[in-house]
Short mmCIF file of C-alpha atoms in Angstrom, two decimals:
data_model
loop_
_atom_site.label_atom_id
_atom_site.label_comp_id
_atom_site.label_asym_id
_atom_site.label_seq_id
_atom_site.Cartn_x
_atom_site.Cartn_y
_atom_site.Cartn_z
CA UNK A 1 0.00 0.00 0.00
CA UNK A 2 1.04 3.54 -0.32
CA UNK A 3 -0.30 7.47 -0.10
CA UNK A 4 -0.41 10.20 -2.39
CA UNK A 5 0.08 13.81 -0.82
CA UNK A 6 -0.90 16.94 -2.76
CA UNK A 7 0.65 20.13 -1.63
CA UNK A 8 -1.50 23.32 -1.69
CA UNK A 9 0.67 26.18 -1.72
CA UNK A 10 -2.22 28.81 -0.70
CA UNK A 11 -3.04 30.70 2.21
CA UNK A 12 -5.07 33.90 2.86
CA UNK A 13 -2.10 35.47 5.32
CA UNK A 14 1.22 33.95 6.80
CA UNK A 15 1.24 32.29 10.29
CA UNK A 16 3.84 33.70 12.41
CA UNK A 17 5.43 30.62 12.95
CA UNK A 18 5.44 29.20 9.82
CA UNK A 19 7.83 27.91 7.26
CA UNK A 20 6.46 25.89 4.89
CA UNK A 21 6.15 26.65 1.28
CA UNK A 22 3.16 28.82 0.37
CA UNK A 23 2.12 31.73 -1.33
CA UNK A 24 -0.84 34.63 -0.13
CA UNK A 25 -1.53 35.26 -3.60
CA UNK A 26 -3.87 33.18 -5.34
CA UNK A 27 -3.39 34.52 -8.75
CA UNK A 28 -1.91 31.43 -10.38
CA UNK A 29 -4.25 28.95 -8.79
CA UNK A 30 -5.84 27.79 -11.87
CA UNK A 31 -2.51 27.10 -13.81
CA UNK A 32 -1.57 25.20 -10.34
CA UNK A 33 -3.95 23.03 -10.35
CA UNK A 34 -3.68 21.91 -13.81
CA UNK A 35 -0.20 21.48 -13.12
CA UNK A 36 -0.80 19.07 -9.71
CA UNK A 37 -2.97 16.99 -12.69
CA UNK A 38 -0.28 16.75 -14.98
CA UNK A 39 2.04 15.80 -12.40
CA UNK A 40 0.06 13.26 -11.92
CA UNK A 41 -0.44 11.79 -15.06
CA UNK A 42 3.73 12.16 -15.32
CA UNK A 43 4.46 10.11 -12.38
CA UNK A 44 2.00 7.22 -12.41
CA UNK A 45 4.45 4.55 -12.97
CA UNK A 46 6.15 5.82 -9.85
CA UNK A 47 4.00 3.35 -7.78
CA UNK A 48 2.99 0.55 -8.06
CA UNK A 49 1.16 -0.52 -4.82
CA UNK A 50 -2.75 0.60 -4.48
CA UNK A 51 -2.92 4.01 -3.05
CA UNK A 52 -4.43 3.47 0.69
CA UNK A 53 -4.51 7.28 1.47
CA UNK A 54 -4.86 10.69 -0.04
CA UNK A 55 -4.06 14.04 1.61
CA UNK A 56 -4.39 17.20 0.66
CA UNK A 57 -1.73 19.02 2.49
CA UNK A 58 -0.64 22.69 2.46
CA UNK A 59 -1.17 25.93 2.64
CA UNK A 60 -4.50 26.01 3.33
CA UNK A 61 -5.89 23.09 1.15
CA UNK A 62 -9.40 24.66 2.26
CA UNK A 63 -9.10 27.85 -0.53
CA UNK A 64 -9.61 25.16 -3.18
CA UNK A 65 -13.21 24.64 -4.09
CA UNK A 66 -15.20 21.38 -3.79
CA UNK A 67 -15.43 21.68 -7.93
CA UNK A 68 -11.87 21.68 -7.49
CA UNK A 69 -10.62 19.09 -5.17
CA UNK A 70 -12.71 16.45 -7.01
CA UNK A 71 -10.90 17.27 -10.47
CA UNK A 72 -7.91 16.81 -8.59
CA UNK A 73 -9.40 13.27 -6.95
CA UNK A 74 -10.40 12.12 -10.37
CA UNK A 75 -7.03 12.76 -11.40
CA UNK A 76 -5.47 10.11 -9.19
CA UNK A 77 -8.16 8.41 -9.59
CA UNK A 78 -7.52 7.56 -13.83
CA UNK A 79 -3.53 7.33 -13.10
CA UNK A 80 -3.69 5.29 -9.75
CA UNK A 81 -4.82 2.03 -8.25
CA UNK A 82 -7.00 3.06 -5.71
CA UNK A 83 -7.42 0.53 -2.65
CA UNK A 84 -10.91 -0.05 -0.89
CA UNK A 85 -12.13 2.66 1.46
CA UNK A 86 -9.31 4.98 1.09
CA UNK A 87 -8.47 7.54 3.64
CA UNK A 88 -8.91 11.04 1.92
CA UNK A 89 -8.16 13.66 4.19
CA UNK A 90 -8.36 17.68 3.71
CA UNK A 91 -6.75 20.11 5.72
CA UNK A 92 -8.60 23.34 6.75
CA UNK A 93 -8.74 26.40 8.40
CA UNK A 94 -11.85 27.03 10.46
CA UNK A 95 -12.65 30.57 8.44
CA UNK A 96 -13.14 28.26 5.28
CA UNK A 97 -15.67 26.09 6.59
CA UNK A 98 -18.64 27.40 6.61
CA UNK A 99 -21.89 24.91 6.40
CA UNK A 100 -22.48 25.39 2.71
CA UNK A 101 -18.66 24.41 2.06
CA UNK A 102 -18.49 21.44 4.42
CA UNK A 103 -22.02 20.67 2.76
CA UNK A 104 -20.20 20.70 -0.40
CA UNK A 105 -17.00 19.21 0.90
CA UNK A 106 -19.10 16.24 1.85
CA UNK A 107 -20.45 15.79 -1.71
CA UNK A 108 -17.08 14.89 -2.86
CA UNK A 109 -14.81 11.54 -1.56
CA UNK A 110 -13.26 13.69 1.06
CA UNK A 111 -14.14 11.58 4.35
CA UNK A 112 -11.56 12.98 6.76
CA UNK A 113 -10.85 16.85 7.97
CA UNK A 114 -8.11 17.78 9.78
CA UNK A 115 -9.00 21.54 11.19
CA UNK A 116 -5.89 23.73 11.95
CA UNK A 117 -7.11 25.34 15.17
CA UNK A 118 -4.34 25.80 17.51
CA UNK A 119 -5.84 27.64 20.33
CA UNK A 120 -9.39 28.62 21.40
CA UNK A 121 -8.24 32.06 22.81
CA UNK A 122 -8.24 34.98 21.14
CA UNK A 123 -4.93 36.10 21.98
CA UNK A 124 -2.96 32.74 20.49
CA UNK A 125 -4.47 33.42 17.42
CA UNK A 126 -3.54 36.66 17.17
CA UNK A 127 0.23 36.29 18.19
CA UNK A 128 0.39 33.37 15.94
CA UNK A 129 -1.49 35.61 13.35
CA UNK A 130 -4.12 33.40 12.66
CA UNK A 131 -6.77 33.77 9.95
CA UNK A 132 -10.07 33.02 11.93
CA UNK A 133 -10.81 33.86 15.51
CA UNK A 134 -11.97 31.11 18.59
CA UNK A 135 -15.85 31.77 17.97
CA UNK A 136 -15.13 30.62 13.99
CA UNK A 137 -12.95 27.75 15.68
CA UNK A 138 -15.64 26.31 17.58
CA UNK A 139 -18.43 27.10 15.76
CA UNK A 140 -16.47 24.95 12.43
CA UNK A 141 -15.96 22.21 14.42
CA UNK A 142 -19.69 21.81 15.39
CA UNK A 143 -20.55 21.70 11.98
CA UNK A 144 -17.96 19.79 10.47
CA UNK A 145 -19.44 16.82 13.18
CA UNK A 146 -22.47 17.11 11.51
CA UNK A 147 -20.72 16.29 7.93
CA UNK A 148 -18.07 14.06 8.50
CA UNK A 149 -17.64 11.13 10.99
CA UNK A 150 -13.17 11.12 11.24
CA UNK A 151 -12.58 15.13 12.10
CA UNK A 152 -9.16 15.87 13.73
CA UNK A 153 -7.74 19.49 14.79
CA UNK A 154 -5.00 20.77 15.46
CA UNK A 155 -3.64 22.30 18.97
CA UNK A 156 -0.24 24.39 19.71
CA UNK A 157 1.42 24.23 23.40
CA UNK A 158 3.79 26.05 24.61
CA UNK A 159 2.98 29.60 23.45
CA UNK A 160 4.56 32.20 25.09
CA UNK A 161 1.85 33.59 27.80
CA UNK A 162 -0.19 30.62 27.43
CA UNK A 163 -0.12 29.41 30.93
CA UNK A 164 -1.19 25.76 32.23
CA UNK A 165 -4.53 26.66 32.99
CA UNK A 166 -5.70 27.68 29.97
CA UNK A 167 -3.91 25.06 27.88
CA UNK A 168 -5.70 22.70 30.31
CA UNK A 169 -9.51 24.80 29.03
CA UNK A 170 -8.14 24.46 25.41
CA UNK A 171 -7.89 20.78 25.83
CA UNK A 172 -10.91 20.70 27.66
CA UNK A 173 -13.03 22.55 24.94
CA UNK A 174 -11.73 20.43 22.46
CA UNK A 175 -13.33 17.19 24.61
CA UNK A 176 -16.43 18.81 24.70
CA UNK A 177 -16.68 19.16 20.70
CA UNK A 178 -16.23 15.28 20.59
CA UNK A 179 -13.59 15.26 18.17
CA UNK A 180 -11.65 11.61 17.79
CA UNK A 181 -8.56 12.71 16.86
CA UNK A 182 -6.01 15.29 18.09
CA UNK A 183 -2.73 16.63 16.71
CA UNK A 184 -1.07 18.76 19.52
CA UNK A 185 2.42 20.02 18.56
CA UNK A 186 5.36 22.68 20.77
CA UNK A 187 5.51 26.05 18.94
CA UNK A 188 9.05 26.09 17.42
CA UNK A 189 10.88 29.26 16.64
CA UNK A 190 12.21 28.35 12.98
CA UNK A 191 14.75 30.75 10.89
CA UNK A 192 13.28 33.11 8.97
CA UNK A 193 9.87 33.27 10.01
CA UNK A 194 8.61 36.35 12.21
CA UNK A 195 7.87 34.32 15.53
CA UNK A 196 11.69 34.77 15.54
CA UNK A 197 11.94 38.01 14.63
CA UNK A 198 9.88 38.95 17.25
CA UNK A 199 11.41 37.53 19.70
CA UNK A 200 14.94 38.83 18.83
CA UNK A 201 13.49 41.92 19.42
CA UNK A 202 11.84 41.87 22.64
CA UNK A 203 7.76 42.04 21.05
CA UNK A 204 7.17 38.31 22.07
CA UNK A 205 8.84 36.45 25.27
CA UNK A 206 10.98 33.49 24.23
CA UNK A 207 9.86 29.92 24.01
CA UNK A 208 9.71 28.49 27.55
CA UNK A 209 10.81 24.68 27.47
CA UNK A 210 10.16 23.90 30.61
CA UNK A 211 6.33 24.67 30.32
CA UNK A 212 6.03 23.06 26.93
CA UNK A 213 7.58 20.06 28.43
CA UNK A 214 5.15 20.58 31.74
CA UNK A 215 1.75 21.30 29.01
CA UNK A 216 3.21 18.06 26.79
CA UNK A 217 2.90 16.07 30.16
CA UNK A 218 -0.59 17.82 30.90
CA UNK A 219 -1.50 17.05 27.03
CA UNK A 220 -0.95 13.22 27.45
CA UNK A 221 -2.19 12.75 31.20
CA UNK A 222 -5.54 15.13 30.32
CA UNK A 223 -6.60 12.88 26.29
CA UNK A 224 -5.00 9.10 27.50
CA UNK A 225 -7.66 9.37 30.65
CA UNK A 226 -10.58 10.46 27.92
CA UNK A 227 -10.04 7.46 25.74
CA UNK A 228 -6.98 8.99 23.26
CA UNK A 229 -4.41 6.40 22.47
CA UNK A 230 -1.27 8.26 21.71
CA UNK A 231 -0.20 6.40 19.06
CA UNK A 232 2.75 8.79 18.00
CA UNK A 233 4.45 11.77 19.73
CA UNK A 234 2.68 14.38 18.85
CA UNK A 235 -1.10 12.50 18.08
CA UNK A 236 -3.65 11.00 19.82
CA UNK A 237 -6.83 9.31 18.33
CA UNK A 238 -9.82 7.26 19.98
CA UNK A 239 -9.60 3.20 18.48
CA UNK A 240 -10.22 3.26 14.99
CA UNK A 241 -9.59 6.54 14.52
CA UNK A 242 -5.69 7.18 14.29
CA UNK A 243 -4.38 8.94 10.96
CA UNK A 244 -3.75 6.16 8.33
CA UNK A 245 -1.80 8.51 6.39
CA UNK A 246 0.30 9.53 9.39
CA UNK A 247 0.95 5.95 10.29
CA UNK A 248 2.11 5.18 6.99
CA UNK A 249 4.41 7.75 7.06
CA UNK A 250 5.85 6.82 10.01
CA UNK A 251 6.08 3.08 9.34
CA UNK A 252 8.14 3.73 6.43
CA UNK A 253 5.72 3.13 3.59
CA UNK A 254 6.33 4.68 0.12
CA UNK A 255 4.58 7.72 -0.98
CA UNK A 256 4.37 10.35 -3.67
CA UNK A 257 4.72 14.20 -3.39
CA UNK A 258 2.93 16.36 -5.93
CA UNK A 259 3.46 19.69 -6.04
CA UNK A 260 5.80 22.41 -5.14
CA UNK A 261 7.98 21.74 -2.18
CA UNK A 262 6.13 18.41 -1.95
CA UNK A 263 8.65 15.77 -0.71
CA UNK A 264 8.28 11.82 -1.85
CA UNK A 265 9.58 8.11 -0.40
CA UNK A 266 9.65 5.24 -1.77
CA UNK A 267 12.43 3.18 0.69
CA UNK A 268 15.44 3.62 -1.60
CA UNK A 269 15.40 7.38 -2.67
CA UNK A 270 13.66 9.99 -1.64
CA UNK A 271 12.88 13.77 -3.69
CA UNK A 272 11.34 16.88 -3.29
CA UNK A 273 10.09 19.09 -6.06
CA UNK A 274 11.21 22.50 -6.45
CA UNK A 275 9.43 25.01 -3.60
CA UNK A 276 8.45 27.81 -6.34
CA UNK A 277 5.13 28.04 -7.70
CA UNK A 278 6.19 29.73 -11.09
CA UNK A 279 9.19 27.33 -11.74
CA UNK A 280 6.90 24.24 -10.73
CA UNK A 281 4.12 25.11 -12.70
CA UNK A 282 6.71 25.97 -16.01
CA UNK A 283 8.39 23.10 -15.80
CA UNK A 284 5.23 20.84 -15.72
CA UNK A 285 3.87 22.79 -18.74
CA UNK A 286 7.17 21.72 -20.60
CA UNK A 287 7.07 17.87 -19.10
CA UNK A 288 9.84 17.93 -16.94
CA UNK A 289 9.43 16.90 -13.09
CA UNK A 290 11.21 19.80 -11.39
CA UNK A 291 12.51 17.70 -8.70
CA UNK A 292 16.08 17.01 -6.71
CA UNK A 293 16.59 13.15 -5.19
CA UNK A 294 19.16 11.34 -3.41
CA UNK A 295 19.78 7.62 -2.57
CA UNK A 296 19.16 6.28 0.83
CA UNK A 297 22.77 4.66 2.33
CA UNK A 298 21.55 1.61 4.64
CA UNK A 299 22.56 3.96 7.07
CA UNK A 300 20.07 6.64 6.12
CA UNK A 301 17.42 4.74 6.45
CA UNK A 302 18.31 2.50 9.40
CA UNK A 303 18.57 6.45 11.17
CA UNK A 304 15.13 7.31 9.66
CA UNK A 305 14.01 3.88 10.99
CA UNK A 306 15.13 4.61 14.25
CA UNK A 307 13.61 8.75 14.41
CA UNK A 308 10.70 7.64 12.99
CA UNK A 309 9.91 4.63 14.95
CA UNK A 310 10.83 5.99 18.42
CA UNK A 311 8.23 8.37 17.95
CA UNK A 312 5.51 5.69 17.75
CA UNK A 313 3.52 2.82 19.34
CA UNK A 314 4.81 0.37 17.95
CA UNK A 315 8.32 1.24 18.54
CA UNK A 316 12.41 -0.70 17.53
CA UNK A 317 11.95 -4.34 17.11
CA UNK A 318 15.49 -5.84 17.03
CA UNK A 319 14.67 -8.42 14.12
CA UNK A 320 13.34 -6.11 11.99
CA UNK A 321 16.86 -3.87 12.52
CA UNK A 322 18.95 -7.35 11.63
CA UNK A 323 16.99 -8.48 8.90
CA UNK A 324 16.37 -4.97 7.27
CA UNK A 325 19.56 -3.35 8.24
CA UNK A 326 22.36 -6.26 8.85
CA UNK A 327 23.72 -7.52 12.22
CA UNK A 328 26.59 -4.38 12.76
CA UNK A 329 23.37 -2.18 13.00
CA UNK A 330 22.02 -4.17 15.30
CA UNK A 331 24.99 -4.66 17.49
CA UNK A 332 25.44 -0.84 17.52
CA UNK A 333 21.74 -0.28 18.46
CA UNK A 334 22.24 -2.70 21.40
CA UNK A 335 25.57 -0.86 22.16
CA UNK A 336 23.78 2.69 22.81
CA UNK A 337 20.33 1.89 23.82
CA UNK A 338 21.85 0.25 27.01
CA UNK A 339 22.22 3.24 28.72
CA UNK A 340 18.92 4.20 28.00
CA UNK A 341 17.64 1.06 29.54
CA UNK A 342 19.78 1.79 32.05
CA UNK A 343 18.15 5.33 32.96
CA UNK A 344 14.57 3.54 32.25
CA UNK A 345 13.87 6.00 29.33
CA UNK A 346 13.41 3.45 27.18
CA UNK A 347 11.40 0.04 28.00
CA UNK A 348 10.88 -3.60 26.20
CA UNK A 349 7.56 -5.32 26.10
CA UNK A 350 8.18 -8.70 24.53
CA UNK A 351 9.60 -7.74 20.80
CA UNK A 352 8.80 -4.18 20.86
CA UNK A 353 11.42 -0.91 22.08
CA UNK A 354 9.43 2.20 22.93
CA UNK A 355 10.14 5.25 24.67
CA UNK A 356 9.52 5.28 28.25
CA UNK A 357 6.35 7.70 29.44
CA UNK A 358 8.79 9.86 31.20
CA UNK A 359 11.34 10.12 28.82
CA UNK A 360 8.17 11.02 25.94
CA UNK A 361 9.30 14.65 25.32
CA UNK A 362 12.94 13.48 24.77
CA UNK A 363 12.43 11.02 21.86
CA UNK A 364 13.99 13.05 19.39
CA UNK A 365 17.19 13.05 21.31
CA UNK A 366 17.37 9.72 22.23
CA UNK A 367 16.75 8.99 18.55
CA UNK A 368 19.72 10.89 18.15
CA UNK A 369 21.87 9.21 20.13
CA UNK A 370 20.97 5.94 18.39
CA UNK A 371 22.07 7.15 15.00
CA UNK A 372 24.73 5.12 13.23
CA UNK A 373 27.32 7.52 12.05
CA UNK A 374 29.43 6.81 9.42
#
């Protein structure tokens, strides 16, 4: 099985804190999409597996219209195997959805939304400079339970002035609107964005880790006693309702990018297109897949095995590092997880290496630290 993401490089304003690839001017949206078709077409011998999942990622995927997020579906649709019951997923912002869109939305084979909220006060949204305000927030995700059965938002801890309490009343509003899934990530202060800028000049405090680390432990403690597995890091879903795309990504299944900046996998290589919306959509017009790639050492991807696995569930298994990676992998895993063990940040249930619950909001590091270096 694999996934198909299409990037949507649109959004009404920037986000403070953001640095993906986008663009606030919608001008060459038409020529964009027609471009994310023929992409399409141009790569459809890139996989061969049935496509399990769909996501429309951006941006703000919700700018497109119904109209035009099923020309893009039927797209992969004539170029792709599609596998039974497929998850389709569109992200949103909660100013986009009004009733008559998700009415529309619902029309189409879209059967999952995943709603970038990040706070329900007033004052995170406006620091982070977000498009809609909490009343829009809450009022979108009322509606989109009427519509759609697999909704999932999206929350931000760890914002400067947001104190325990109130990240405590965002999580509890967001139990109250019966949502089954919950991605909850730690603002990060990335280069060139203006969160940064901000702070290097005194407007907005710096990040405080010790209160993202104490609202990450407040995050778990509050969603795991309401029924929220937390089946990766930074996401939580009730049985039956974790992100299949997500999982996939993080199990190391292939996938295809389309689009600018969009990145793809498929276990030996990996490539990203170019993150310009006038170069992308050029070279596409003239047949050419404006895209860089590189080969995956054995050591790559044992490391991405490790980062990506950590972060998860279902954790290391030390078979699956011989047989996939070879036994000096494995020896070397053994070599510096034992200290770990040691400290009990990492634990063993029969087959399966996970992260410790205290040692959670460390994974990354402790991935780290299991890298093989060359």
């Amino acid at each position: 099985m694999a996934g198909i993401y299409i990037h949507i490089p649109f959004c009404k304003q920037a986000c403070h804190y953001c640095d993906f690839h986008f663009s606030t001017s919608l001008k060459k949206k038409i020529p964009l999409i027609n471009a994310l078709r023929k992409e399409l077409g141009l790569r459809k011998n890139e996989l061969q597996e049935s496509i399990e999942t769909i996501y429309f990622g951006g941006g703000t995927p919700s700018l497109l219209s119904a109209e035009e997020i099923k020309l893009l579906l039927d797209s992969v649709a004539e170029n792709y195997t599609i596998a039974p019951n497929p998850e389709i997923t569109l992200e949103a912002n909660p100013d986009d959805l009004s009733e008559e869109v998700l009415e529309k939305l619902a029309q189409t084979n879209i059967n999952r939304l995943s709603i970038g909220v990040q706070s329900f006060f007033e004052r995170d949204l406006q620091l982070m400079n977000r498009a809609h305000n909490a009343k829009e927030a809450t009022k979108c995700i009322e509606l989109a339970n009427k519509y759609f059965d697999n909704v999932s938002i999206d929350l931000i801890y760890g914002i400067p002035g947001l104190n325990n309490k109130q990240w405590q009343e965002n999580l509890d509003t967001a139990l109250a609107l019966n949502v089954p899934h919950i991605s909850s990530y730690a603002l990060t202060v990335e280069p060139n964005t203006a969160l940064k800028i901000f702070i290097e000049k005194g407007k907005v405090k710096p990040i405080d880790e010790d209160q993202a680390k104490e609202q990450f432990d407040i995050l778990v403690e509050t969603l795991t006693a309401n029924g929220f597995i937390n089946y990766e890091f930074s996401n939580f879903g009730k049985p039956g309702f974790f992100s299949q795309n997500n999982t996939a990504y993080w199990l190391g299944k292939p996938y295809l990018g389309i689009g600018p900046s969009a990145h793809s996998f498929n276990k030996n290589t990996r490539s990203w297109n170019v993150a310009n919306n006038t170069k992308y959509i050029k070279a596409i017009e003239q047949d050419a897949l404006p895209a860089q790639k590189e080969v995956l050492s054995i050591t790559d991807s044992y490391n991405e095995y490790i980062m990506t696995r950590l972060r998860t569930m279902w954790g290391i298994s030390k078979k699956e590092i011989k047989r996939e990676f070879g036994l000096i992998y494995l020896e070397h895993f053994e070599r510096e997880a034992k200290q770990f063990f040691e400290k009990g940040m990492l634990q063993k249930q029969e087959e399966k290496i996970t992260i410790a619950p205290k040692a959670k909001f460390l994974s990354d590091g402790i991935a780290a630290d299991l890298f093989y270096l060359d």
